[in-house]
XYZ file of N, CA, C and O in Angstrom:
768
model
N 82.273 146.117 98.127
C 83.159 144.960 97.982
C 82.929 144.327 96.607
O 81.803 144.118 96.212
N 84.008 144.057 95.898
C 83.865 143.477 94.569
C 83.569 141.980 94.669
O 83.814 141.358 95.689
N 83.033 141.460 93.618
C 82.724 140.035 93.570
C 84.029 139.249 93.420
O 84.696 139.322 92.394
N 84.384 138.509 94.454
C 85.671 137.814 94.451
C 85.738 136.753 93.355
O 86.779 136.544 92.748
N 84.626 136.106 93.087
C 84.666 135.065 92.061
C 84.898 135.660 90.678
O 85.428 135.005 89.793
N 84.540 136.946 90.490
C 84.778 137.598 89.202
C 86.160 138.229 89.145
O 86.762 138.325 88.086
N 86.691 138.648 90.305
C 87.981 139.345 90.309
C 89.157 138.387 90.221
O 90.251 138.798 89.864
N 88.957 137.142 90.564
C 90.039 136.159 90.507
C 89.695 135.115 89.462
O 88.766 134.347 89.627
N 90.427 135.126 88.404
C 90.170 134.166 87.341
C 91.475 133.535 86.875
O 92.024 133.937 85.856
N 91.994 132.564 87.607
C 93.189 131.882 87.111
C 92.846 131.149 85.828
O 91.707 130.716 85.632
N 93.824 131.063 84.953
C 93.565 130.405 83.673
C 93.115 128.966 83.861
O 92.301 128.454 83.138
N 93.677 128.298 84.871
C 93.326 126.902 85.091
C 93.629 126.575 86.541
O 94.773 126.423 86.919
N 92.616 126.479 87.360
C 92.857 126.239 88.778
C 93.342 124.827 89.048
O 93.776 124.522 90.145
N 93.280 123.926 88.062
C 93.810 122.580 88.251
C 95.325 122.575 88.106
O 95.974 121.607 88.463
N 95.880 123.661 87.586
C 97.325 123.786 87.435
C 97.813 124.770 88.502
O 97.636 125.974 88.374
N 98.423 124.216 89.552
C 98.820 125.055 90.686
C 99.930 126.039 90.315
O 100.055 127.082 90.930
N 100.738 125.695 89.337
C 101.785 126.619 88.907
C 101.142 127.873 88.297
O 101.557 128.987 88.577
N 100.133 127.664 87.458
C 99.434 128.803 86.853
C 98.698 129.617 87.901
O 98.633 130.837 87.798
N 98.147 128.939 88.892
C 97.432 129.646 89.953
C 98.322 130.707 90.596
O 97.877 131.814 90.894
N 99.603 130.362 90.799
C 100.532 131.299 91.433
C 101.382 132.069 90.419
O 102.211 132.884 90.815
N 101.220 131.779 89.145
C 101.992 132.491 88.134
C 103.474 132.171 88.174
O 104.308 133.044 87.929
N 103.809 130.912 88.510
C 105.217 130.494 88.533
C 105.426 129.461 87.430
O 104.488 128.742 87.047
N 106.648 129.379 86.889
C 106.901 128.403 85.818
C 106.658 126.972 86.307
O 106.973 126.650 87.448
N 106.114 126.117 85.444
C 105.852 124.730 85.838
C 107.129 123.894 85.814
O 107.366 123.104 84.903
N 107.955 124.086 86.834
C 109.242 123.393 86.923
C 109.410 122.774 88.297
O 108.945 123.336 89.298
N 110.140 121.661 88.322
C 110.415 121.020 89.611
C 111.332 121.904 90.448
O 111.119 122.069 91.645
N 112.365 122.464 89.812
C 113.303 123.342 90.528
C 112.646 124.710 90.690
O 112.994 125.676 90.010
N 111.705 124.789 91.585
C 110.877 125.979 91.739
C 111.619 127.066 92.528
O 112.466 126.764 93.375
N 111.308 128.315 92.218
C 111.842 129.452 92.970
C 110.965 129.601 94.222
O 109.860 130.146 94.158
N 111.472 129.096 95.355
C 110.672 129.062 96.583
C 110.276 130.466 97.039
O 109.153 130.668 97.527
N 111.159 131.434 96.867
C 110.837 132.800 97.275
C 109.704 133.377 96.440
O 108.794 134.030 96.968
N 109.750 133.130 95.145
C 108.694 133.625 94.252
C 107.362 132.955 94.593
O 106.316 133.608 94.602
N 107.407 131.648 94.886
C 106.184 130.939 95.269
C 105.626 131.513 96.564
O 104.412 131.755 96.671
N 106.484 131.741 97.546
C 106.024 132.294 98.830
C 105.350 133.652 98.625
O 104.296 133.919 99.211
N 105.969 134.517 97.806
C 105.392 135.840 97.572
C 104.028 135.733 96.872
O 103.078 136.431 97.223
N 103.946 134.849 95.872
C 102.683 134.689 95.145
C 101.596 134.139 96.060
O 100.428 134.557 95.977
N 101.983 133.219 96.950
C 101.009 132.657 97.896
C 100.483 133.740 98.837
O 99.279 133.860 99.046
N 101.394 134.530 99.393
C 100.972 135.589 100.325
C 100.057 136.604 99.622
O 99.058 137.046 100.178
N 100.410 136.938 98.371
C 99.589 137.893 97.620
C 98.192 137.337 97.375
O 97.184 138.032 97.571
N 98.120 136.073 96.980
C 96.807 135.466 96.722
C 96.011 135.352 98.018
O 94.817 135.671 98.043
N 96.656 134.912 99.095
C 95.943 134.792 100.372
C 95.446 136.156 100.846
O 94.362 136.255 101.414
N 96.247 137.196 100.603
C 95.808 138.540 100.988
C 94.515 138.900 100.260
O 93.598 139.471 100.847
N 94.437 138.540 98.988
C 93.253 138.899 98.185
C 92.029 138.067 98.542
O 90.906 138.558 98.469
N 92.235 136.794 98.891
C 91.079 135.906 99.052
C 90.762 135.545 100.498
O 89.774 134.852 100.752
N 91.566 135.983 101.449
C 91.339 135.536 102.832
C 89.903 135.855 103.261
O 89.424 136.985 103.069
N 89.212 134.880 103.831
C 87.804 135.082 104.198
C 87.572 136.278 105.123
O 86.516 136.918 105.035
N 88.535 136.627 105.963
C 88.343 137.787 106.850
C 88.172 139.081 106.059
O 87.487 139.991 106.506
N 88.804 139.176 104.888
C 88.684 140.379 104.059
C 87.293 140.480 103.426
O 86.915 141.514 102.903
N 86.551 139.400 103.421
C 85.244 139.375 102.756
C 84.111 139.084 103.747
O 83.035 138.658 103.344
N 84.396 139.333 105.019
C 83.398 139.023 106.057
C 82.114 139.833 105.900
O 81.036 139.355 106.259
N 82.219 141.050 105.338
C 81.027 141.884 105.176
C 80.377 141.701 103.807
O 79.364 142.339 103.513
N 80.928 140.837 102.980
C 80.398 140.624 101.626
C 79.154 139.739 101.665
O 78.803 139.174 102.706
N 78.522 139.613 100.504
C 77.366 138.727 100.395
C 77.801 137.291 100.684
O 78.971 136.936 100.544
N 76.844 136.475 101.092
C 77.135 135.088 101.490
C 77.863 134.324 100.374
O 78.817 133.577 100.638
N 77.421 134.506 99.127
C 78.073 133.771 98.027
C 79.526 134.212 97.856
O 80.393 133.402 97.518
N 79.825 135.484 98.124
C 81.211 135.954 98.030
C 82.040 135.424 99.196
O 83.223 135.101 99.033
N 81.438 135.317 100.365
C 82.153 134.732 101.505
C 82.511 133.274 101.216
O 83.622 132.831 101.492
N 81.554 132.549 100.645
C 81.813 131.150 100.296
C 82.887 131.046 99.213
O 83.767 130.175 99.274
N 82.829 131.937 98.227
C 83.846 131.927 97.170
C 85.225 132.212 97.759
O 86.215 131.569 97.402
N 85.291 133.164 98.695
C 86.573 133.483 99.333
C 87.105 132.285 100.101
O 88.305 131.974 100.044
N 86.222 131.607 100.810
C 86.657 130.433 101.578
C 87.173 129.351 100.637
O 88.204 128.703 100.913
N 86.488 129.133 99.516
C 86.948 128.118 98.544
C 88.298 128.509 97.955
O 89.177 127.677 97.793
N 88.452 129.800 97.629
C 89.733 130.259 97.078
C 90.860 130.095 98.093
O 91.970 129.701 97.740
N 90.580 130.413 99.344
C 91.612 130.283 100.379
C 92.022 128.820 100.545
O 93.209 128.506 100.676
N 91.038 127.911 100.514
C 91.357 126.478 100.630
C 92.171 126.014 99.429
O 93.135 125.256 99.565
N 91.778 126.462 98.234
C 92.514 126.089 97.024
C 93.955 126.614 97.095
O 94.899 125.893 96.775
N 94.104 127.857 97.537
C 95.455 128.438 97.642
C 96.307 127.642 98.627
O 97.480 127.358 98.359
N 95.727 127.257 99.763
C 96.481 126.465 100.747
C 96.872 125.120 100.182
O 98.015 124.666 100.336
N 95.922 124.447 99.542
C 96.194 123.124 98.969
C 97.287 123.223 97.904
O 98.222 122.415 97.879
N 97.169 124.217 97.035
C 98.151 124.379 95.962
C 99.534 124.704 96.522
O 100.545 124.161 96.081
N 99.576 125.581 97.519
C 100.856 125.973 98.121
C 101.522 124.767 98.789
O 102.718 124.527 98.584
N 100.762 124.017 99.567
C 101.333 122.831 100.236
C 101.838 121.828 99.197
O 102.882 121.199 99.392
N 101.118 121.670 98.107
C 101.531 120.737 97.056
C 102.847 121.183 96.437
O 103.772 120.373 96.271
N 102.972 122.451 96.114
C 104.183 122.923 95.441
C 105.365 123.039 96.396
O 106.517 122.975 95.967
N 105.126 123.199 97.687
C 106.227 123.275 98.653
C 106.838 121.899 98.919
O 108.019 121.792 99.227
N 106.028 120.850 98.803
C 106.494 119.492 99.093
C 107.134 118.881 97.833
O 106.503 118.859 96.768
N 108.336 118.370 97.979
C 109.087 117.844 96.838
C 108.331 116.751 96.082
O 108.164 116.832 94.860
N 107.887 115.746 96.806
C 107.224 114.615 96.152
C 105.876 115.048 95.573
O 105.541 114.710 94.431
N 105.111 115.821 96.334
C 103.801 116.266 95.845
C 103.956 117.162 94.613
O 103.158 117.070 93.672
N 104.989 118.023 94.617
C 105.223 118.889 93.446
C 105.559 118.041 92.217
O 105.045 118.288 91.121
N 106.405 117.028 92.387
C 106.759 116.156 91.267
C 105.521 115.409 90.766
O 105.304 115.298 89.548
N 104.712 114.912 91.691
C 103.484 114.202 91.294
C 102.556 115.138 90.520
O 101.951 114.730 89.516
N 102.435 116.382 90.977
C 101.562 117.343 90.292
C 102.089 117.643 88.887
O 101.318 117.654 87.918
N 103.399 117.845 88.766
C 103.979 118.087 87.439
C 103.728 116.902 86.512
O 103.355 117.073 85.346
N 103.943 115.697 87.051
C 103.720 114.505 86.226
C 102.251 114.391 85.830
O 101.936 114.034 84.694
N 101.373 114.711 86.771
C 99.938 114.659 86.473
C 99.595 115.624 85.337
O 98.779 115.303 84.470
N 100.229 116.782 85.325
C 99.982 117.745 84.243
C 100.430 117.207 82.889
O 99.979 117.668 81.843
N 101.341 116.206 82.922
C 101.817 115.571 81.685
C 101.177 114.192 81.479
O 101.690 113.384 80.709
N 100.099 113.934 82.219
C 99.336 112.712 82.003
C 99.925 111.468 82.633
O 99.566 110.349 82.265
N 100.818 111.636 83.608
C 101.448 110.479 84.262
C 101.014 110.443 85.724
O 101.154 111.439 86.444
N 100.483 109.293 86.157
C 100.094 109.105 87.556
C 101.255 108.427 88.281
O 101.418 107.212 88.206
N 102.049 109.219 88.989
C 103.236 108.685 89.674
C 102.867 107.802 90.852
O 103.714 107.066 91.361
N 101.624 107.871 91.312
C 101.206 107.077 92.458
C 100.645 105.729 92.045
O 100.327 104.903 92.896
N 100.528 105.492 90.755
C 100.035 104.212 90.246
C 101.210 103.233 90.178
O 102.106 103.402 89.346
N 101.232 102.186 91.048
C 102.370 101.265 91.058
C 102.579 100.567 89.716
O 103.710 100.240 89.348
N 101.509 100.378 88.968
C 101.661 99.721 87.668
C 102.316 100.644 86.649
O 102.973 100.192 85.715
N 102.157 101.952 86.866
C 102.693 102.912 85.913
C 104.146 103.261 86.135
O 104.819 103.724 85.228
N 104.629 103.054 87.353
C 106.008 103.417 87.664
C 106.628 102.355 88.569
O 106.803 102.568 89.763
N 106.932 101.188 88.003
C 107.512 100.127 88.833
C 108.894 100.513 89.362
O 109.660 101.184 88.681
N 109.162 100.082 90.589
C 110.449 100.361 91.225
C 111.429 99.255 90.814
O 111.093 98.068 90.890
N 112.636 99.613 90.393
C 113.614 98.592 89.982
C 113.945 97.628 91.127
O 114.000 98.032 92.289
N 114.164 96.371 90.770
C 114.441 95.331 91.776
C 115.665 95.682 92.615
O 115.684 95.428 93.830
N 116.693 96.252 92.004
C 117.918 96.583 92.754
C 117.605 97.583 93.868
O 118.150 97.473 94.977
N 116.721 98.537 93.596
C 116.364 99.513 94.632
C 115.555 98.840 95.734
O 115.729 99.147 96.920
N 114.677 97.902 95.356
C 113.886 97.205 96.375
C 114.793 96.392 97.299
O 114.566 96.332 98.510
N 115.825 95.760 96.736
C 116.779 95.010 97.562
C 117.498 95.972 98.515
O 117.648 95.680 99.712
N 117.926 97.103 97.984
C 118.603 98.109 98.812
C 117.680 98.588 99.936
O 118.091 98.734 101.083
N 116.412 98.779 99.590
C 115.443 99.225 100.578
C 115.269 98.182 101.682
O 115.158 98.525 102.853
N 115.290 96.875 101.322
C 115.195 95.812 102.335
C 116.414 95.830 103.251
O 116.307 95.617 104.465
N 117.582 96.079 102.665
C 118.801 96.150 103.485
C 118.730 97.326 104.465
O 119.141 97.192 105.623
N 118.198 98.449 104.009
C 118.048 99.598 104.919
C 117.080 99.237 106.056
O 117.314 99.575 107.204
N 116.005 98.531 105.715
C 115.042 98.137 106.751
C 115.684 97.203 107.773
O 115.410 97.300 108.973
N 116.520 96.295 107.299
C 117.227 95.395 108.230
C 118.126 96.209 109.153
O 118.212 95.918 110.354
N 118.795 97.194 108.593
C 119.678 98.029 109.427
C 118.873 98.790 110.480
O 119.315 98.940 111.620
N 117.703 99.255 110.115
C 116.842 99.934 111.092
C 116.449 98.953 112.200
O 116.541 99.271 113.386
N 116.047 97.746 111.806
C 115.643 96.739 112.789
C 116.786 96.369 113.722
O 116.595 96.271 114.943
N 117.974 96.176 113.151
C 119.145 95.825 113.973
C 119.473 96.952 114.945
O 119.728 96.704 116.138
N 119.492 98.182 114.453
C 119.833 99.324 115.313
C 118.784 99.507 116.404
O 119.112 99.816 117.549
N 117.530 99.278 116.043
C 116.452 99.404 117.033
C 116.627 98.347 118.128
O 116.512 98.651 119.320
N 116.922 97.115 117.711
C 117.085 96.026 118.687
C 118.268 96.285 119.617
O 118.216 95.958 120.806
N 119.339 96.863 119.067
C 120.545 97.138 119.868
C 120.489 98.515 120.546
O 121.418 98.872 121.266
N 119.388 99.236 120.264
C 119.244 100.621 120.778
C 120.492 101.442 120.431
O 121.046 102.152 121.261
N 120.889 101.315 119.171
C 122.101 101.965 118.670
C 121.723 103.286 117.988
O 121.461 103.339 116.782
N 121.721 104.324 118.773
C 121.317 105.645 118.289
C 122.257 106.147 117.190
O 121.805 106.712 116.189
N 123.551 105.940 117.359
C 124.516 106.429 116.371
C 124.311 105.744 115.013
O 124.424 106.382 113.964
N 124.027 104.446 115.048
C 123.787 103.729 113.784
C 122.562 104.293 113.072
O 122.555 104.450 111.843
N 121.526 104.622 113.841
C 120.317 105.206 113.240
C 120.605 106.591 112.668
O 120.124 106.941 111.593
N 121.397 107.366 113.377
C 121.721 108.713 112.888
C 122.579 108.634 111.615
O 122.376 109.412 110.682
N 123.509 107.686 111.580
C 124.327 107.503 110.358
C 123.443 107.077 109.191
O 123.575 107.571 108.070
N 122.515 106.157 109.454
C 121.606 105.703 108.401
C 120.727 106.849 107.916
O 120.501 107.001 106.710
N 120.258 107.676 108.849
C 119.425 108.819 108.447
C 120.227 109.771 107.557
O 119.693 110.276 106.558
N 121.488 109.999 107.894
C 122.340 110.853 107.046
C 122.487 110.237 105.649
O 122.433 110.941 104.638
N 122.684 108.921 105.613
C 122.830 108.220 104.323
C 121.546 108.335 103.498
O 121.592 108.614 102.297
N 120.413 108.149 104.158
C 119.128 108.241 103.451
C 118.872 109.665 102.962
O 118.361 109.869 101.857
N 119.250 110.654 103.769
C 119.070 112.056 103.361
C 119.936 112.372 102.143
O 119.477 113.039 101.206
N 121.169 111.876 102.140
C 122.057 112.110 100.990
C 121.495 111.437 99.740
O 121.524 112.013 98.639
N 120.972 110.228 99.897
C 120.372 109.518 98.764
C 119.148 110.276 98.245
O 118.966 110.420 97.025
N 118.330 110.781 99.154
C 117.137 111.541 98.751
C 117.539 112.832 98.039
O 116.928 113.201 97.033
N 118.561 113.515 98.536
C 119.009 114.756 97.883
C 119.504 114.481 96.464
O 119.221 115.250 95.542
N 120.248 113.387 96.287
C 120.725 113.028 94.948
C 119.536 112.706 94.031
O 119.520 113.094 92.859
N 118.554 112.019 94.579
C 117.358 111.697 93.781
C 116.587 112.962 93.396
O 116.058 113.060 92.284
N 116.525 113.921 94.286
C 115.825 115.176 93.973
C 116.546 115.929 92.850
O 115.891 116.510 91.979
N 117.877 115.911 92.869
C 118.626 116.561 91.774
C 118.362 115.837 90.449
O 118.166 116.460 89.408
N 118.332 114.505 90.513
C 118.039 113.721 89.309
C 116.603 113.986 88.831
O 116.348 114.097 87.627
N 115.689 114.102 89.768
C 114.291 114.385 89.419
C 114.172 115.738 88.715
O 113.436 115.867 87.733
N 114.901 116.732 89.189
C 114.883 118.046 88.537
C 115.389 117.927 87.102
O 114.824 118.518 86.176
N 116.445 117.140 86.909
C 116.983 116.958 85.554
C 115.957 116.244 84.666
O 115.697 116.657 83.533
N 115.357 115.181 85.200
C 114.404 114.392 84.408
C 113.164 115.202 84.038
O 112.662 115.097 82.912
N 112.660 116.012 84.981
C 111.423 116.760 84.731
C 111.663 118.045 83.945
O 110.934 118.338 83.002
N 112.683 118.798 84.324
C 112.854 120.142 83.759
C 113.665 120.167 82.467
O 113.462 121.042 81.640
N 114.591 119.225 82.306
C 115.436 119.270 81.102
C 115.179 118.086 80.171
O 114.905 118.268 78.997
N 115.278 116.864 80.694
C 115.141 115.682 79.835
C 113.682 115.412 79.455
O 113.409 114.801 78.429
N 112.770 115.858 80.321
C 111.330 115.603 80.126
C 111.057 114.105 79.935
O 110.243 113.701 79.115
N 111.769 113.314 80.735
C 111.591 111.858 80.747
C 110.648 111.534 81.911
O 111.076 111.267 83.038
N 109.356 111.551 81.626
C 108.370 111.447 82.691
C 108.279 110.031 83.269
O 107.956 109.873 84.447
N 108.568 109.011 82.486
C 108.549 107.642 83.014
C 109.661 107.462 84.056
O 109.422 106.920 85.141
N 110.849 107.929 83.734
C 111.957 107.833 84.696
C 111.701 108.740 85.903
O 112.072 108.409 87.032
N 111.071 109.882 85.672
C 110.752 110.782 86.785
C 109.760 110.111 87.735
O 109.896 110.223 88.955
N 108.776 109.407 87.187
C 107.805 108.704 88.035
C 108.510 107.635 88.860
O 108.185 107.416 90.035
N 109.485 106.968 88.269
C 110.272 105.963 88.996
C 111.040 106.639 90.145
O 111.070 106.119 91.269
N 111.622 107.799 89.881
C 112.358 108.526 90.926
C 111.416 108.960 92.052
O 111.789 108.932 93.230
N 110.193 109.351 91.704
C 109.212 109.718 92.727
C 108.914 108.512 93.624
O 108.839 108.634 94.851
N 108.765 107.338 93.019
C 108.527 106.131 93.807
C 109.664 105.868 94.784
O 109.441 105.523 95.955
N 110.885 106.042 94.314
C 112.043 105.852 95.196
C 112.034 106.870 96.338
O 112.309 106.533 97.490
N 111.716 108.123 96.008
C 111.682 109.154 97.054
C 110.615 108.842 98.102
O 110.820 109.092 99.292
N 109.504 108.310 97.660
C 108.445 107.954 98.622
C 108.925 106.844 99.555
O 108.680 106.884 100.753
N 109.636 105.833 99.006
C 110.214 104.774 99.842
C 111.174 105.385 100.861
O 111.136 105.059 102.046
N 112.042 106.272 100.386
C 113.030 106.884 101.268
C 112.353 107.703 102.373
O 112.805 107.701 103.520
N 111.268 108.368 102.031
C 110.528 109.136 103.035
C 109.992 108.234 104.138
O 110.086 108.562 105.324
N 109.444 107.088 103.742
C 108.921 106.159 104.748
C 110.054 105.587 105.607
O 109.913 105.425 106.818
N 111.185 105.289 104.980
C 112.337 104.784 105.740
C 112.809 105.824 106.758
O 113.111 105.485 107.907
N 112.876 107.079 106.323
C 113.327 108.129 107.246
C 112.318 108.307 108.389
O 112.708 108.582 109.516
N 111.027 108.137 108.102
C 110.020 108.178 109.178
C 110.275 107.055 110.179
O 110.182 107.258 111.395
N 110.605 105.857 109.673
C 110.883 104.712 110.565
C 112.122 104.980 111.412
O 112.156 104.628 112.599
N 113.152 105.574 110.807
C 114.363 105.909 111.562
C 114.023 106.913 112.668
O 114.443 106.759 113.819
N 113.237 107.909 112.317
C 112.860 108.936 113.297
C 112.081 108.321 114.457
O 112.337 108.638 115.624
N 111.158 107.422 114.138
C 110.381 106.777 115.204
C 111.285 105.938 116.098
O 111.135 105.925 117.324
N 112.227 105.216 115.497
C 113.147 104.389 116.286
C 114.001 105.278 117.192
O 114.242 104.937 118.362
N 114.445 106.418 116.658
C 115.236 107.341 117.477
C 114.399 107.895 118.635
O 114.890 108.018 119.760
N 113.139 108.213 118.369
C 112.269 108.726 119.431
C 112.094 107.701 120.548
O 112.088 108.049 121.720
N 111.974 106.433 120.175
C 111.825 105.380 121.181
C 113.093 105.292 122.028
O 113.029 105.216 123.261
N 114.247 105.331 121.373
C 115.513 105.245 122.111
C 115.675 106.443 123.043
O 116.057 106.292 124.208
N 115.349 107.626 122.543
C 115.451 108.834 123.381
C 114.501 108.732 124.568
O 114.869 109.043 125.703
N 113.280 108.261 124.324
C 112.307 108.133 125.411
C 112.776 107.107 126.436
O 112.632 107.318 127.647
N 113.346 106.003 125.970
C 113.845 104.983 126.894
C 115.027 105.511 127.697
O 115.172 105.192 128.875
N 115.864 106.303 127.044
C 117.016 106.877 127.745
C 116.550 107.852 128.823
O 117.121 107.906 129.908
N 115.486 108.599 128.511
C 114.966 109.574 129.471
C 114.232 108.902 130.619
O 114.136 109.449 131.707
N 113.702 107.707 130.363
C 112.952 106.976 131.398
C 113.530 105.583 131.548
O 112.894 104.596 131.187
N 114.716 105.436 132.115
C 115.361 104.120 132.194
C 114.589 103.123 133.040
O 114.743 101.923 132.872
N 113.702 103.587 133.903
C 112.951 102.661 134.740
C 112.020 101.791 133.923
O 111.632 100.710 134.360
N 111.665 102.246 132.704
C 110.734 101.463 131.867
C 111.418 100.289 131.193
O 110.783 99.435 130.627
N 112.727 100.253 131.166
C 113.444 99.169 130.476
C 113.265 97.848 131.182
O 113.078 97.725 132.319
């Protein structure tokens, strides 16, 4: 069995795009990423190194964990954008570094009120319409994020878009929870 730590030498393991050999772009080729992930996991999976020396088993386990972490980061829209920004020296998770515009915060409060109203009225259709609206807004933001990161290279505006996407993600989680409560109440009317 070859020494896994010597056989795998990514140029920079802190750069997940380089780890998988994919271009550092927001608009990632998901199929290419999936293939690169499977190939790397095949090479480093701890089961393939079970008979190796203890240090090689540990190296394989570390590589497998790194591959999983990197893959999950690049598969997730917000995490991928944050990683790209981090590679350009921008911390998108720092509220001081990427303030959210006041107009968006007002819009976000209005969405929260709509969630509260629909929850109080147990209005499933209103929640589903709001979820569709939030999904459309998130999709438009993702297209804008791709433009900002891959073409314009406007990292400050991209960090702002990431902040908006994170807000939208939390709102959609709240909508989903409200829908689950309504569905559960509908299934168990005796609890009302």
